[in-house]
Amino acid sequence: MGLRQAVAGAVGGVLADQWKDFYTVPNGLPSTAALFAAAPRGTNAGRGSNTSASNHIISNGSKIVVPEGYGLLLLQDGAVTAFVAEPGGYIWESDDINSQSIFAGDGLVSSLIRQSWERFKFGGQPGSQQAAFFVSLKELPDNRFGTQSEIYWDDGFLGTQVGAVTRGSYTLKIVDPILFVKNFVPARYLQPGQVFDFTDLDNAAASQLFNEVVGSLAPAFSLYTNDPGKGNRISKLQQDSLGFAQSLSSAVEQGYQWESDRGLAIVKTAIVSIEYDTNTRELLKTVQRADALAGARGNSNLQASVAQGIQSAGESGGAAGLVGVGMASGMFGAGSLQQPVAPAAAAADDTVTQLKKAKELLDLGLITQDDYDKLKAKALGL
């Protein structure tokens, strides 16, 4: 009984596998699907009869259609044999005895009798495994990251360690499909009907990537804020998605060798929020105040302070007012106005110093000749 069943299974399987097959992308795939088996179309719109062929055998002459944005990876007995990156229709050709087909012109004897004998030795099953897998070459979105507590990094702009809680998302790209399949994809996904999805919560390999990204966030922030080419500004992180993606990709490559070992790369990022710790928020307020006094706005503040100092000098007796002008100039760093600020009593006694400061103000055009003459007369006691 067992012998007859084996023979019947062998012959029936061989006859079914003679049909040329048509393979393409399966229906209902999520946009984040990264790897999945090519789906045979035994029937289409009610037509077709190839419904009992083996799952792991592709007949010679079968056609596989590769859509835009996908690559085709071929496996024979678990080993990668070929990869196609260009879209189009391709014809399957194999020297394996199980792929021989009378419809492909391989002959009646070699296609039927030899296959039946080979399968008889394996209990009616084919003695080989052939598979075709599609690999997405597109950007794979919606890969999220987030930290539950503050992470800390050395900030090049602030010149100290800063901390924050952050969350966001990134897009992945498979840049080397062969490395990706050989070194990273678990064997369970190299089966018909399985879909490798980076966003699948039950995908342990994808969860590992999430943990590695979170572990790389602090080095990525440090790389970004210490890169002079990016302006060293912490405030630019949420605006520069490509720039931060490069820093994050570099950080995961340094720490976990995503591209060189797994064929993966981070392409873009979107930081949804950064919540800085208390010390960092206070530091940022100080920086904002300094920024408000920089450039043209700072010069306006300087001129207003000098004018106020001159007015005070005219009202209160010159020397003390001039000292105030000198102090205002030193605080705002106005070029030649910067002078060491002496104690008020010493400055009042030093007539030469007073006259020099008055002359500098005259040369800078901050006071008129008449103002200078009045200040000179006051300083000399005339």
Short mmCIF file of C-alpha atoms in Angstrom, two decimals:
data_model
loop_
_atom_site.label_atom_id
_atom_site.label_comp_id
_atom_site.label_asym_id
_atom_site.label_seq_id
_atom_site.Cartn_x
_atom_site.Cartn_y
_atom_site.Cartn_z
CA MET A 1 0.00 0.00 0.00
CA GLY A 2 2.76 2.38 0.92
CA LEU A 3 4.64 1.60 -2.28
CA ARG A 4 1.60 2.21 -4.47
CA GLN A 5 0.85 5.51 -2.69
CA ALA A 6 4.44 6.67 -3.17
CA VAL A 7 4.36 5.83 -6.86
CA ALA A 8 0.99 7.52 -7.32
CA GLY A 9 2.19 10.60 -5.47
CA ALA A 10 5.37 10.72 -7.51
CA VAL A 11 3.63 10.40 -10.87
CA GLY A 12 0.80 12.78 -9.93
CA GLY A 13 3.23 15.41 -8.69
CA VAL A 14 5.35 15.15 -11.82
CA LEU A 15 2.33 15.61 -14.08
CA ALA A 16 1.18 18.66 -12.12
CA ASP A 17 4.65 20.19 -12.19
CA GLN A 18 4.87 19.97 -15.98
CA TRP A 19 2.69 23.05 -16.33
CA LYS A 20 4.36 26.35 -17.00
CA ASP A 21 3.66 28.67 -14.08
CA PHE A 22 3.07 32.40 -13.85
CA TYR A 23 4.53 34.14 -10.78
CA THR A 24 4.11 37.69 -9.55
CA VAL A 25 3.62 39.79 -6.40
CA PRO A 26 0.89 38.43 -4.08
CA ASN A 27 -2.23 40.45 -3.39
CA GLY A 28 -2.89 42.49 -0.26
CA LEU A 29 0.68 43.32 0.69
CA PRO A 30 1.31 46.12 3.22
CA SER A 31 3.38 49.07 2.01
CA THR A 32 6.05 48.18 4.57
CA ALA A 33 6.59 44.60 3.28
CA ALA A 34 10.30 44.00 2.69
CA LEU A 35 10.57 40.35 1.58
CA PHE A 36 8.00 37.78 0.42
CA ALA A 37 7.75 34.75 -1.86
CA ALA A 38 6.62 35.11 -5.46
CA ALA A 39 3.02 33.91 -5.73
CA PRO A 40 2.07 31.43 -8.47
CA ARG A 41 -1.11 32.16 -10.40
CA GLY A 42 -2.54 28.71 -11.05
CA THR A 43 -5.88 30.24 -11.95
CA ASN A 44 -6.87 33.70 -13.09
CA ALA A 45 -10.43 34.98 -13.60
CA GLY A 46 -11.71 31.41 -13.44
CA ARG A 47 -9.31 30.17 -16.10
CA GLY A 48 -6.36 27.86 -15.60
CA SER A 49 -5.94 24.37 -14.16
CA ASN A 50 -2.55 24.34 -12.47
CA THR A 51 -3.73 24.07 -8.87
CA SER A 52 -1.80 21.06 -7.51
CA ALA A 53 1.83 21.74 -8.36
CA SER A 54 4.53 21.46 -5.69
CA ASN A 55 5.22 24.53 -3.58
CA HIS A 56 8.99 24.36 -4.02
CA ILE A 57 9.34 23.54 -7.72
CA ILE A 58 9.29 26.01 -10.62
CA SER A 59 8.87 24.45 -14.05
CA ASN A 60 11.16 25.42 -16.89
CA GLY A 61 9.50 27.95 -19.13
CA SER A 62 7.56 29.52 -16.28
CA LYS A 63 7.31 33.29 -16.35
CA ILE A 64 8.05 35.59 -13.41
CA VAL A 65 7.01 39.24 -13.62
CA VAL A 66 9.11 41.71 -11.58
CA PRO A 67 7.25 44.99 -10.94
CA GLU A 68 8.86 48.42 -10.56
CA GLY A 69 10.50 48.94 -7.19
CA TYR A 70 11.25 45.27 -6.52
CA GLY A 71 14.11 42.87 -7.04
CA LEU A 72 13.87 39.11 -7.60
CA LEU A 73 15.98 36.71 -5.57
CA LEU A 74 16.28 33.05 -6.68
CA LEU A 75 17.14 30.22 -4.28
CA GLN A 76 17.97 26.57 -4.97
CA ASP A 77 18.08 24.22 -1.97
CA GLY A 78 18.49 27.17 0.37
CA ALA A 79 21.34 28.84 -1.52
CA VAL A 80 21.05 32.13 -3.41
CA THR A 81 21.63 31.48 -7.11
CA ALA A 82 20.68 34.76 -8.81
CA PHE A 83 19.32 38.26 -8.28
CA VAL A 84 17.47 40.49 -10.72
CA ALA A 85 17.09 44.21 -10.03
CA GLU A 86 15.42 45.33 -13.26
CA PRO A 87 11.63 45.22 -13.73
CA GLY A 88 10.15 43.08 -16.50
CA GLY A 89 9.14 39.52 -17.38
CA TYR A 90 11.64 36.67 -16.98
CA ILE A 91 11.60 33.01 -18.06
CA TRP A 92 12.70 30.38 -15.54
CA GLU A 93 15.41 28.00 -16.76
CA SER A 94 17.04 25.38 -14.56
CA ASP A 95 19.18 22.27 -15.06
CA ASP A 96 17.57 20.63 -12.05
CA ILE A 97 15.70 17.44 -13.00
CA ASN A 98 12.65 18.59 -11.04
CA SER A 99 12.28 21.69 -13.21
CA GLN A 100 12.20 19.73 -16.48
CA SER A 101 8.94 20.22 -18.38
CA ILE A 102 7.55 18.65 -21.50
CA PHE A 103 5.96 22.02 -22.28
CA ALA A 104 9.40 23.61 -22.29
CA GLY A 105 10.72 21.09 -24.81
CA ASP A 106 12.71 19.03 -22.31
CA GLY A 107 11.48 15.73 -23.70
CA LEU A 108 9.01 13.13 -22.49
CA VAL A 109 11.46 10.66 -20.94
CA SER A 110 13.57 13.16 -19.01
CA SER A 111 10.57 15.17 -17.92
CA LEU A 112 8.34 12.38 -16.67
CA ILE A 113 10.07 9.07 -16.08
CA ARG A 114 13.30 10.37 -14.53
CA GLN A 115 11.43 12.81 -12.30
CA SER A 116 9.05 10.08 -11.19
CA TRP A 117 11.97 7.85 -10.24
CA GLU A 118 13.74 10.63 -8.35
CA ARG A 119 10.60 11.56 -6.45
CA PHE A 120 9.82 7.93 -5.69
CA LYS A 121 13.07 7.84 -3.67
CA PHE A 122 11.80 10.77 -1.57
CA GLY A 123 8.35 9.33 -0.90
CA GLY A 124 6.70 11.16 -3.79
CA GLN A 125 8.13 14.57 -2.94
CA PRO A 126 10.61 16.43 -5.18
CA GLY A 127 14.21 16.12 -4.00
CA SER A 128 14.91 19.83 -4.48
CA GLN A 129 13.63 23.15 -3.22
CA GLN A 130 13.39 26.10 -5.58
CA ALA A 131 12.06 29.47 -4.58
CA ALA A 132 11.67 32.96 -5.95
CA PHE A 133 11.41 35.90 -3.54
CA PHE A 134 10.63 39.53 -4.15
CA VAL A 135 12.72 42.08 -2.23
CA SER A 136 11.49 45.65 -1.95
CA LEU A 137 13.97 48.20 -3.30
CA LYS A 138 11.77 51.13 -2.24
CA GLU A 139 12.00 53.23 0.88
CA LEU A 140 10.16 51.37 3.62
CA PRO A 141 8.30 53.88 5.83
CA ASP A 142 6.81 54.01 9.32
CA ASN A 143 9.73 52.60 11.29
CA ARG A 144 9.33 54.35 14.63
CA PHE A 145 11.71 55.10 17.48
CA GLY A 146 11.32 56.65 20.91
CA THR A 147 12.97 56.86 24.32
CA GLN A 148 11.21 56.38 27.65
CA SER A 149 13.76 58.43 29.60
CA GLU A 150 16.36 61.10 28.80
CA ILE A 151 19.33 60.29 26.63
CA TYR A 152 22.47 62.42 26.97
CA TRP A 153 25.09 63.53 24.48
CA ASP A 154 27.93 66.04 24.22
CA ASP A 155 26.60 69.01 22.31
CA GLY A 156 29.10 70.86 20.11
CA PHE A 157 27.14 74.11 20.02
CA LEU A 158 26.27 74.43 23.69
CA GLY A 159 29.67 73.08 24.69
CA THR A 160 28.28 70.78 27.37
CA GLN A 161 26.24 67.63 27.91
CA VAL A 162 22.54 67.94 27.16
CA GLY A 163 19.64 65.53 27.66
CA ALA A 164 16.23 64.95 26.10
CA VAL A 165 13.39 62.50 25.57
CA THR A 166 12.69 62.12 21.85
CA ARG A 167 10.51 60.19 19.42
CA GLY A 168 10.10 60.03 15.67
CA SER A 169 10.26 57.73 12.65
CA TYR A 170 12.61 56.80 9.82
CA THR A 171 12.55 55.15 6.41
CA LEU A 172 14.67 52.10 5.67
CA LYS A 173 16.10 50.88 2.39
CA ILE A 174 17.52 47.48 1.48
CA VAL A 175 20.70 48.43 -0.35
CA ASP A 176 22.12 44.89 -0.65
CA PRO A 177 19.34 42.25 -0.90
CA ILE A 178 21.76 39.30 -0.89
CA LEU A 179 23.44 40.42 2.35
CA PHE A 180 20.01 41.14 3.80
CA VAL A 181 18.74 37.60 3.12
CA LYS A 182 21.94 35.76 3.98
CA ASN A 183 22.85 37.57 7.18
CA PHE A 184 19.64 38.93 8.66
CA VAL A 185 16.32 37.41 7.54
CA PRO A 186 15.28 34.45 9.77
CA ALA A 187 14.64 31.15 7.98
CA ARG A 188 10.93 31.18 8.84
CA TYR A 189 10.42 34.05 6.39
CA LEU A 190 11.99 32.13 3.50
CA GLN A 191 8.80 30.15 3.02
CA PRO A 192 5.73 30.63 0.79
CA GLY A 193 3.07 32.80 2.41
CA GLN A 194 5.45 34.53 4.84
CA VAL A 195 6.01 38.29 4.72
CA PHE A 196 8.98 39.99 6.35
CA ASP A 197 7.73 43.38 7.57
CA PHE A 198 9.90 45.75 9.62
CA THR A 199 6.83 47.21 11.34
CA ASP A 200 5.42 43.84 12.42
CA LEU A 201 5.38 43.75 16.24
CA ASP A 202 5.79 39.96 16.16
CA ASN A 203 8.93 40.19 14.03
CA ALA A 204 11.80 39.64 16.48
CA ALA A 205 14.40 40.71 13.91
CA ALA A 206 12.60 44.03 13.39
CA SER A 207 12.38 44.54 17.16
CA GLN A 208 16.14 44.13 17.34
CA LEU A 209 16.56 46.92 14.80
CA PHE A 210 14.32 49.17 16.92
CA ASN A 211 16.50 48.58 19.98
CA GLU A 212 19.65 49.31 18.00
CA VAL A 213 18.23 52.58 16.66
CA VAL A 214 17.31 53.72 20.17
CA GLY A 215 20.82 52.80 21.31
CA SER A 216 22.26 54.90 18.47
CA LEU A 217 20.25 58.08 19.09
CA ALA A 218 22.69 59.68 21.56
CA PRO A 219 25.72 59.10 19.27
CA ALA A 220 23.67 60.40 16.32
CA PHE A 221 22.75 63.63 18.15
CA SER A 222 26.39 64.06 19.11
CA LEU A 223 27.55 63.49 15.51
CA TYR A 224 25.04 66.03 14.22
CA THR A 225 25.69 68.83 16.72
CA ASN A 226 29.47 68.39 16.50
CA ASP A 227 29.52 68.58 12.70
CA PRO A 228 30.55 72.14 11.65
CA GLY A 229 28.97 71.56 8.25
CA LYS A 230 25.54 71.35 9.88
CA GLY A 231 25.99 74.56 11.83
CA ASN A 232 26.27 72.89 15.24
CA ARG A 233 22.78 74.05 16.07
CA ILE A 234 20.62 71.83 18.23
CA SER A 235 17.55 73.72 17.02
CA LYS A 236 18.08 72.49 13.43
CA LEU A 237 17.54 68.82 14.29
CA GLN A 238 13.81 68.81 13.60
CA GLN A 239 14.20 70.84 10.39
CA ASP A 240 17.01 68.85 8.77
CA SER A 241 15.54 65.37 8.20
CA LEU A 242 18.16 64.33 5.64
CA GLY A 243 21.09 65.67 7.64
CA PHE A 244 20.02 63.91 10.83
CA ALA A 245 19.29 60.71 8.85
CA GLN A 246 22.94 60.71 7.73
CA SER A 247 24.09 61.11 11.33
CA LEU A 248 21.75 58.34 12.53
CA SER A 249 22.80 56.04 9.67
CA SER A 250 26.46 56.64 10.52
CA ALA A 251 25.80 55.93 14.20
CA VAL A 252 24.05 52.59 13.55
CA GLU A 253 26.76 51.63 11.06
CA GLN A 254 29.49 52.35 13.60
CA GLY A 255 27.67 50.50 16.34
CA TYR A 256 25.95 47.63 14.52
CA GLN A 257 27.23 47.52 10.90
CA TRP A 258 23.80 47.70 9.28
CA GLU A 259 24.99 48.41 5.75
CA SER A 260 28.18 46.37 5.65
CA ASP A 261 26.76 43.25 7.36
CA ARG A 262 23.01 43.41 6.72
CA GLY A 263 22.57 45.49 3.55
CA LEU A 264 20.34 48.05 5.31
CA ALA A 265 20.50 51.85 5.47
CA ILE A 266 18.46 54.64 7.06
CA VAL A 267 17.41 57.13 4.36
CA LYS A 268 15.22 59.75 6.02
CA THR A 269 14.08 60.69 9.50
CA ALA A 270 11.26 62.69 11.03
CA ILE A 271 11.72 63.83 14.62
CA VAL A 272 8.24 64.30 16.04
CA SER A 273 9.31 65.77 19.38
CA ILE A 274 12.34 66.57 21.53
CA GLU A 275 11.64 67.28 25.20
CA TYR A 276 14.81 68.66 26.79
CA ASP A 277 15.58 68.21 30.46
CA THR A 278 15.44 71.17 32.88
CA ASN A 279 19.12 72.09 32.71
CA THR A 280 19.13 72.04 28.92
CA ARG A 281 16.02 74.21 28.72
CA GLU A 282 17.64 76.84 30.96
CA LEU A 283 20.78 76.73 28.86
CA LEU A 284 18.79 77.20 25.67
CA LYS A 285 17.08 80.26 27.16
CA THR A 286 20.48 81.79 27.82
CA VAL A 287 21.56 81.08 24.25
CA GLN A 288 18.39 82.66 22.92
CA ARG A 289 19.08 85.82 24.90
CA ALA A 290 22.61 85.94 23.49
CA ASP A 291 21.25 85.43 19.97
CA ALA A 292 18.84 88.32 20.49
CA LEU A 293 21.79 90.65 21.20
CA ALA A 294 23.86 89.45 18.24
CA GLY A 295 24.26 91.11 14.85
CA ALA A 296 22.33 94.25 13.88
CA ARG A 297 20.06 94.01 16.91
CA GLY A 298 23.10 93.97 19.20
CA ASN A 299 24.55 97.05 17.47
CA SER A 300 21.27 98.88 18.00
CA ASN A 301 21.35 98.00 21.69
CA LEU A 302 24.97 99.20 21.90
CA GLN A 303 24.19 102.57 20.30
CA ALA A 304 21.21 103.06 22.59
CA SER A 305 23.40 102.29 25.63
CA VAL A 306 26.13 104.72 24.48
CA ALA A 307 23.60 107.46 23.86
CA GLN A 308 22.13 106.91 27.31
CA GLY A 309 25.60 107.07 28.83
CA ILE A 310 26.38 110.38 27.08
CA GLN A 311 23.09 111.82 28.25
CA SER A 312 23.85 110.75 31.80
CA ALA A 313 27.32 112.26 31.53
CA GLY A 314 25.84 115.60 30.55
CA GLU A 315 23.38 115.51 33.41
CA SER A 316 25.58 114.25 36.23
CA GLY A 317 28.97 115.74 35.64
CA GLY A 318 30.76 114.10 32.78
CA ALA A 319 33.37 111.83 34.28
CA ALA A 320 31.03 109.29 35.88
CA GLY A 321 28.86 109.30 32.76
CA LEU A 322 31.88 108.59 30.58
CA VAL A 323 32.76 105.65 32.78
CA GLY A 324 29.21 104.34 32.15
CA VAL A 325 29.76 104.70 28.41
CA GLY A 326 32.99 102.73 28.66
CA MET A 327 31.27 99.97 30.64
CA ALA A 328 28.43 99.71 28.10
CA SER A 329 30.97 99.51 25.28
CA GLY A 330 32.88 96.74 27.01
CA MET A 331 29.72 94.70 27.73
CA PHE A 332 28.58 94.61 24.13
CA GLY A 333 32.01 94.21 22.52
CA ALA A 334 31.94 97.16 20.14
CA GLY A 335 35.34 96.97 18.45
CA SER A 336 37.56 99.88 19.50
CA LEU A 337 35.11 100.79 22.26
CA GLN A 338 36.34 97.84 24.30
CA GLN A 339 38.58 99.14 27.08
CA PRO A 340 39.47 97.74 30.45
CA VAL A 341 36.93 99.14 32.90
CA ALA A 342 38.66 100.84 35.84
CA PRO A 343 36.99 101.52 39.20
CA ALA A 344 34.88 104.66 39.14
CA ALA A 345 37.07 106.58 41.59
CA ALA A 346 40.28 105.84 39.67
CA ALA A 347 38.67 106.76 36.33
CA ALA A 348 37.47 110.10 37.75
CA ASP A 349 41.00 111.00 38.83
CA ASP A 350 42.59 109.99 35.56
CA THR A 351 41.93 112.99 33.31
CA VAL A 352 43.97 111.53 30.45
CA THR A 353 41.88 108.37 30.35
CA GLN A 354 38.69 110.41 30.29
CA LEU A 355 39.92 112.53 27.40
CA LYS A 356 41.03 109.46 25.44
CA LYS A 357 37.58 107.88 25.77
CA ALA A 358 35.90 111.10 24.74
CA LYS A 359 38.19 111.34 21.70
CA GLU A 360 37.36 107.73 20.71
CA LEU A 361 33.66 108.51 20.87
CA LEU A 362 34.25 111.57 18.69
CA ASP A 363 36.25 109.55 16.15
CA LEU A 364 33.50 106.89 16.00
CA GLY A 365 30.91 109.56 15.28
CA LEU A 366 28.99 108.75 18.43
CA ILE A 367 29.30 112.33 19.73
CA THR A 368 29.64 115.70 18.06
CA GLN A 369 32.58 118.09 18.27
CA ASP A 370 30.50 120.30 20.53
CA ASP A 371 29.81 117.34 22.86
CA TYR A 372 33.51 116.56 22.93
CA ASP A 373 34.46 120.16 23.78
CA LYS A 374 31.98 120.16 26.66
CA LEU A 375 33.30 116.85 28.01
CA LYS A 376 36.86 118.07 27.67
CA ALA A 377 36.05 121.27 29.58
CA LYS A 378 34.36 119.28 32.36
CA ALA A 379 37.28 116.85 32.62
CA LEU A 380 39.80 119.68 32.83
CA GLY A 381 37.63 121.63 35.26
CA LEU A 382 37.32 124.62 32.94
#
